[in-house]
Amino acid sequence: NEGLHNTNSLCNRFFDYFLAGLPQLTILYNEYVAFNQQFEVAYLINKVKISEIEQGINYMLQNPDYLAKLSENCRAAAKLHNWEEEQQRLVAIYRNL
């Protein structure tokens, strides 16, 4: 979990979850931190350790206002980061080639 691919990319399910309005628990990798700074859709943990995962899940479950805020942020992020919006950007790139 220290490879450049993991630390500098976002996995597909990250998008699936926030597009569905579901907050998530993710690790403090560069791209997750950057995205979360903009939208705060996830609770971030330092390492993939059972104790940190447990702490994160418990924090979200014990703080319903925080969980609701993350859900709301997921919906806001989904308005900007979805296939319909990304498709326009991709087509613009191809037109400029």
Tab-separated table of N, CA and C in Angstrom:
chain	number	residue	atom	x	y	z
A	1	ASN	N	0.801	-1.208	0.000
A	1	ASN	CA	0.000	0.000	0.000
A	1	ASN	C	0.842	1.271	0.000
A	2	GLU	N	2.114	1.162	-0.278
A	2	GLU	CA	2.971	2.344	-0.344
A	2	GLU	C	3.409	2.645	-1.775
A	3	GLY	N	2.907	1.887	-2.746
A	3	GLY	CA	3.289	2.108	-4.134
A	3	GLY	C	2.729	3.419	-4.667
A	4	LEU	N	3.393	3.972	-5.683
A	4	LEU	CA	2.965	5.248	-6.252
A	4	LEU	C	1.556	5.178	-6.828
A	5	HIS	N	1.198	4.048	-7.395
A	5	HIS	CA	-0.146	3.926	-7.957
A	5	HIS	C	-1.199	4.140	-6.863
A	6	ASN	N	-1.015	3.528	-5.729
A	6	ASN	CA	-1.981	3.675	-4.630
A	6	ASN	C	-1.978	5.081	-4.048
A	7	THR	N	-0.805	5.641	-3.870
A	7	THR	CA	-0.730	6.939	-3.190
A	7	THR	C	-1.110	8.110	-4.086
A	8	ASN	N	-1.088	7.920	-5.411
A	8	ASN	CA	-1.342	9.030	-6.331
A	8	ASN	C	-2.520	8.801	-7.273
A	9	SER	N	-3.477	7.996	-6.876
A	9	SER	CA	-4.637	7.760	-7.732
A	9	SER	C	-5.883	7.564	-6.870
A	10	LEU	N	-7.025	7.617	-7.522
A	10	LEU	CA	-8.303	7.359	-6.863
A	10	LEU	C	-8.899	6.102	-7.493
A	11	CYS	N	-9.373	5.193	-6.680
A	11	CYS	CA	-9.953	3.971	-7.237
A	11	CYS	C	-11.385	4.239	-7.708
A	12	ASN	N	-11.860	3.407	-8.603
A	12	ASN	CA	-13.204	3.583	-9.166
A	12	ASN	C	-14.283	3.573	-8.101
A	13	ARG	N	-14.156	2.714	-7.111
A	13	ARG	CA	-15.213	2.630	-6.105
A	13	ARG	C	-15.296	3.902	-5.273
A	14	PHE	N	-14.215	4.680	-5.189
A	14	PHE	CA	-14.279	5.970	-4.508
A	14	PHE	C	-15.354	6.835	-5.164
A	15	PHE	N	-15.353	6.854	-6.500
A	15	PHE	CA	-16.357	7.615	-7.244
A	15	PHE	C	-17.734	6.982	-7.107
A	16	ASP	N	-17.800	5.656	-7.175
A	16	ASP	CA	-19.089	4.966	-7.046
A	16	ASP	C	-19.779	5.343	-5.742
A	17	TYR	N	-19.013	5.376	-4.661
A	17	TYR	CA	-19.596	5.662	-3.354
A	17	TYR	C	-20.111	7.087	-3.256
A	18	PHE	N	-19.300	8.071	-3.619
A	18	PHE	CA	-19.810	9.436	-3.437
A	18	PHE	C	-20.889	9.762	-4.463
A	19	LEU	N	-20.848	9.137	-5.648
A	19	LEU	CA	-21.930	9.341	-6.606
A	19	LEU	C	-23.245	8.776	-6.080
A	20	ALA	N	-23.162	7.753	-5.238
A	20	ALA	CA	-24.347	7.167	-4.612
A	20	ALA	C	-24.721	7.895	-3.323
A	21	GLY	N	-23.954	8.921	-2.954
A	21	GLY	CA	-24.235	9.668	-1.724
A	21	GLY	C	-23.764	8.984	-0.466
A	22	LEU	N	-22.818	8.044	-0.619
A	22	LEU	CA	-22.344	7.260	0.522
A	22	LEU	C	-20.970	7.737	1.001
A	23	PRO	N	-20.902	8.270	2.217
A	23	PRO	CA	-19.600	8.619	2.778
A	23	PRO	C	-18.749	7.360	2.906
A	24	GLN	N	-17.456	7.557	2.963
A	24	GLN	CA	-16.576	6.400	3.046
A	24	GLN	C	-15.393	6.638	3.965
A	25	LEU	N	-14.747	5.573	4.271
A	25	LEU	CA	-13.541	5.574	5.077
A	25	LEU	C	-12.394	5.297	4.120
A	26	THR	N	-11.438	6.209	4.031
A	26	THR	CA	-10.316	6.021	3.113
A	26	THR	C	-9.004	6.324	3.818
A	27	ILE	N	-7.936	5.894	3.193
A	27	ILE	CA	-6.609	6.096	3.761
A	27	ILE	C	-6.043	7.440	3.293
A	28	LEU	N	-5.140	7.972	4.039
A	28	LEU	CA	-4.537	9.284	3.766
A	28	LEU	C	-3.563	9.235	2.588
A	29	TYR	N	-4.052	8.899	1.421
A	29	TYR	CA	-3.235	8.959	0.223
A	29	TYR	C	-3.442	10.324	-0.425
A	30	ASN	N	-2.445	10.773	-1.169
A	30	ASN	CA	-2.422	12.130	-1.718
A	30	ASN	C	-3.721	12.551	-2.389
A	31	GLU	N	-4.221	11.757	-3.310
A	31	GLU	CA	-5.395	12.158	-4.083
A	31	GLU	C	-6.670	12.143	-3.250
A	32	TYR	N	-6.760	11.235	-2.286
A	32	TYR	CA	-7.927	11.220	-1.400
A	32	TYR	C	-7.922	12.464	-0.507
A	33	VAL	N	-6.750	12.824	-0.023
A	33	VAL	CA	-6.623	14.025	0.805
A	33	VAL	C	-7.003	15.258	-0.002
A	34	ALA	N	-6.477	15.372	-1.219
A	34	ALA	CA	-6.771	16.533	-2.066
A	34	ALA	C	-8.267	16.621	-2.372
A	35	PHE	N	-8.880	15.514	-2.732
A	35	PHE	CA	-10.308	15.520	-3.035
A	35	PHE	C	-11.106	15.860	-1.781
A	36	ASN	N	-10.714	15.283	-0.670
A	36	ASN	CA	-11.435	15.498	0.584
A	36	ASN	C	-11.294	16.941	1.074
A	37	GLN	N	-10.197	17.582	0.764
A	37	GLN	CA	-10.037	18.990	1.135
A	37	GLN	C	-11.040	19.855	0.382
A	38	GLN	N	-11.383	19.440	-0.818
A	38	GLN	CA	-12.340	20.201	-1.617
A	38	GLN	C	-13.785	19.878	-1.241
A	39	PHE	N	-14.092	18.610	-1.004
A	39	PHE	CA	-15.480	18.196	-0.807
A	39	PHE	C	-15.779	17.519	0.535
A	40	GLU	N	-14.800	17.005	1.221
A	40	GLU	CA	-14.969	16.242	2.463
A	40	GLU	C	-16.093	15.214	2.352
A	41	VAL	N	-15.784	14.149	1.639
A	41	VAL	CA	-16.735	13.057	1.442
A	41	VAL	C	-16.342	11.803	2.226
A	42	ALA	N	-15.205	11.866	2.920
A	42	ALA	CA	-14.684	10.663	3.569
A	42	ALA	C	-14.024	10.986	4.905
A	43	TYR	N	-14.011	9.984	5.761
A	43	TYR	CA	-13.227	10.025	6.984
A	43	TYR	C	-11.889	9.391	6.624
A	44	LEU	N	-10.806	10.105	6.861
A	44	LEU	CA	-9.478	9.630	6.454
A	44	LEU	C	-8.737	8.995	7.626
A	45	ILE	N	-8.086	7.876	7.353
A	45	ILE	CA	-7.288	7.197	8.371
A	45	ILE	C	-5.833	7.144	7.916
A	46	ASN	N	-4.919	6.990	8.892
A	46	ASN	CA	-3.490	6.979	8.592
A	46	ASN	C	-3.005	5.688	7.956
A	47	LYS	N	-3.429	4.566	8.484
A	47	LYS	CA	-2.933	3.268	8.009
A	47	LYS	C	-4.062	2.263	7.970
A	48	VAL	N	-3.866	1.253	7.142
A	48	VAL	CA	-4.847	0.175	7.083
A	48	VAL	C	-4.559	-0.773	8.238
A	49	LYS	N	-5.085	-0.400	9.380
A	49	LYS	CA	-4.962	-1.218	10.582
A	49	LYS	C	-6.360	-1.388	11.147
A	50	ILE	N	-6.636	-2.551	11.669
A	50	ILE	CA	-7.960	-2.841	12.224
A	50	ILE	C	-8.382	-1.765	13.222
A	51	SER	N	-7.472	-1.349	14.090
A	51	SER	CA	-7.830	-0.370	15.119
A	51	SER	C	-8.231	0.976	14.509
A	52	GLU	N	-7.562	1.399	13.440
A	52	GLU	CA	-7.902	2.677	12.799
A	52	GLU	C	-9.212	2.575	12.026
A	53	ILE	N	-9.431	1.448	11.389
A	53	ILE	CA	-10.686	1.234	10.673
A	53	ILE	C	-11.836	1.240	11.671
A	54	GLU	N	-11.655	0.525	12.757
A	54	GLU	CA	-12.680	0.466	13.804
A	54	GLU	C	-12.960	1.852	14.375
A	55	GLN	N	-11.915	2.606	14.654
A	55	GLN	CA	-12.071	3.954	15.198
A	55	GLN	C	-12.835	4.848	14.212
A	56	GLY	N	-12.491	4.770	12.938
A	56	GLY	CA	-13.159	5.582	11.926
A	56	GLY	C	-14.633	5.249	11.787
A	57	ILE	N	-14.941	3.966	11.724
A	57	ILE	CA	-16.337	3.537	11.608
A	57	ILE	C	-17.119	3.975	12.835
A	58	ASN	N	-16.562	3.747	14.003
A	58	ASN	CA	-17.250	4.144	15.234
A	58	ASN	C	-17.465	5.650	15.303
A	59	TYR	N	-16.467	6.421	14.866
A	59	TYR	CA	-16.614	7.873	14.884
A	59	TYR	C	-17.783	8.304	14.005
A	60	MET	N	-17.854	7.743	12.810
A	60	MET	CA	-18.946	8.128	11.905
A	60	MET	C	-20.306	7.699	12.453
A	61	LEU	N	-20.369	6.512	13.024
A	61	LEU	CA	-21.643	6.025	13.558
A	61	LEU	C	-22.086	6.798	14.804
A	62	GLN	N	-21.132	7.246	15.592
A	62	GLN	CA	-21.462	7.965	16.825
A	62	GLN	C	-21.675	9.461	16.612
A	63	ASN	N	-21.435	9.925	15.399
A	63	ASN	CA	-21.600	11.341	15.079
A	63	ASN	C	-22.507	11.487	13.864
A	64	PRO	N	-23.816	11.339	14.068
A	64	PRO	CA	-24.745	11.376	12.935
A	64	PRO	C	-24.737	12.704	12.177
A	65	ASP	N	-24.451	13.810	12.849
A	65	ASP	CA	-24.383	15.102	12.158
A	65	ASP	C	-23.198	15.126	11.187
A	66	TYR	N	-22.082	14.568	11.629
A	66	TYR	CA	-20.900	14.491	10.772
A	66	TYR	C	-21.188	13.599	9.566
A	67	LEU	N	-21.817	12.460	9.823
A	67	LEU	CA	-22.153	11.532	8.745
A	67	LEU	C	-23.119	12.185	7.751
A	68	ALA	N	-24.086	12.940	8.255
A	68	ALA	CA	-25.029	13.645	7.384
A	68	ALA	C	-24.307	14.705	6.551
A	69	LYS	N	-23.334	15.379	7.167
A	69	LYS	CA	-22.545	16.383	6.441
A	69	LYS	C	-21.762	15.724	5.310
A	70	LEU	N	-21.141	14.584	5.590
A	70	LEU	CA	-20.411	13.862	4.548
A	70	LEU	C	-21.350	13.444	3.420
A	71	SER	N	-22.541	12.984	3.761
A	71	SER	CA	-23.525	12.588	2.742
A	71	SER	C	-23.915	13.773	1.875
A	72	GLU	N	-24.144	14.904	2.498
A	72	GLU	CA	-24.488	16.117	1.751
A	72	GLU	C	-23.343	16.523	0.822
A	73	ASN	N	-22.122	16.409	1.337
A	73	ASN	CA	-20.948	16.734	0.523
A	73	ASN	C	-20.794	15.769	-0.650
A	74	CYS	N	-21.178	14.517	-0.448
A	74	CYS	CA	-21.147	13.543	-1.544
A	74	CYS	C	-22.064	13.999	-2.669
A	75	ARG	N	-23.243	14.452	-2.313
A	75	ARG	CA	-24.189	14.904	-3.333
A	75	ARG	C	-23.655	16.129	-4.074
A	76	ALA	N	-22.986	17.035	-3.370
A	76	ALA	CA	-22.398	18.215	-4.014
A	76	ALA	C	-21.274	17.806	-4.965
A	77	ALA	N	-20.427	16.877	-4.529
A	77	ALA	CA	-19.324	16.410	-5.371
A	77	ALA	C	-19.855	15.700	-6.606
A	78	ALA	N	-20.956	14.970	-6.445
A	78	ALA	CA	-21.532	14.218	-7.560
A	78	ALA	C	-22.052	15.142	-8.660
A	79	LYS	N	-22.412	16.360	-8.315
A	79	LYS	CA	-22.894	17.301	-9.327
A	79	LYS	C	-21.768	17.753	-10.266
A	80	LEU	N	-20.542	17.735	-9.772
A	80	LEU	CA	-19.397	18.166	-10.576
A	80	LEU	C	-18.585	17.025	-11.153
A	81	HIS	N	-18.544	15.913	-10.445
A	81	HIS	CA	-17.711	14.777	-10.849
A	81	HIS	C	-18.597	13.590	-11.198
A	82	ASN	N	-19.097	13.614	-12.420
A	82	ASN	CA	-19.935	12.530	-12.920
A	82	ASN	C	-19.641	12.373	-14.410
A	83	TRP	N	-20.129	11.302	-15.007
A	83	TRP	CA	-19.776	11.034	-16.388
A	83	TRP	C	-20.250	12.144	-17.326
A	84	GLU	N	-21.419	12.688	-17.094
A	84	GLU	CA	-21.943	13.723	-17.978
A	84	GLU	C	-21.009	14.931	-18.014
A	85	GLU	N	-20.483	15.325	-16.866
A	85	GLU	CA	-19.544	16.454	-16.807
A	85	GLU	C	-18.180	16.072	-17.375
A	86	GLU	N	-17.690	14.901	-17.008
A	86	GLU	CA	-16.376	14.458	-17.471
A	86	GLU	C	-16.375	14.225	-18.979
A	87	GLN	N	-17.489	13.774	-19.505
A	87	GLN	CA	-17.606	13.534	-20.941
A	87	GLN	C	-17.342	14.812	-21.722
A	88	GLN	N	-17.862	15.920	-21.257
A	88	GLN	CA	-17.648	17.199	-21.930
A	88	GLN	C	-16.171	17.573	-21.938
A	89	ARG	N	-15.492	17.333	-20.831
A	89	ARG	CA	-14.062	17.628	-20.755
A	89	ARG	C	-13.268	16.747	-21.710
A	90	LEU	N	-13.630	15.477	-21.760
A	90	LEU	CA	-12.935	14.530	-22.641
A	90	LEU	C	-13.130	14.910	-24.117
A	91	VAL	N	-14.340	15.233	-24.485
A	91	VAL	CA	-14.619	15.631	-25.863
A	91	VAL	C	-13.833	16.903	-26.211
A	92	ALA	N	-13.752	17.827	-25.298
A	92	ALA	CA	-12.974	19.069	-25.530
A	92	ALA	C	-11.508	18.769	-25.769
A	93	ILE	N	-10.970	17.814	-25.051
A	93	ILE	CA	-9.567	17.426	-25.242
A	93	ILE	C	-9.368	16.860	-26.640
A	94	TYR	N	-10.283	15.959	-27.064
A	94	TYR	CA	-10.169	15.368	-28.396
A	94	TYR	C	-10.317	16.409	-29.482
A	95	ARG	N	-11.153	17.384	-29.286
A	95	ARG	CA	-11.336	18.437	-30.296
A	95	ARG	C	-10.063	19.268	-30.469
A	96	ASN	N	-9.295	19.407	-29.415
A	96	ASN	CA	-8.062	20.213	-29.469
A	96	ASN	C	-6.861	19.446	-30.022
A	97	LEU	N	-7.019	18.190	-30.299
A	97	LEU	CA	-5.906	17.393	-30.835
A	97	LEU	C	-5.641	17.669	-32.292
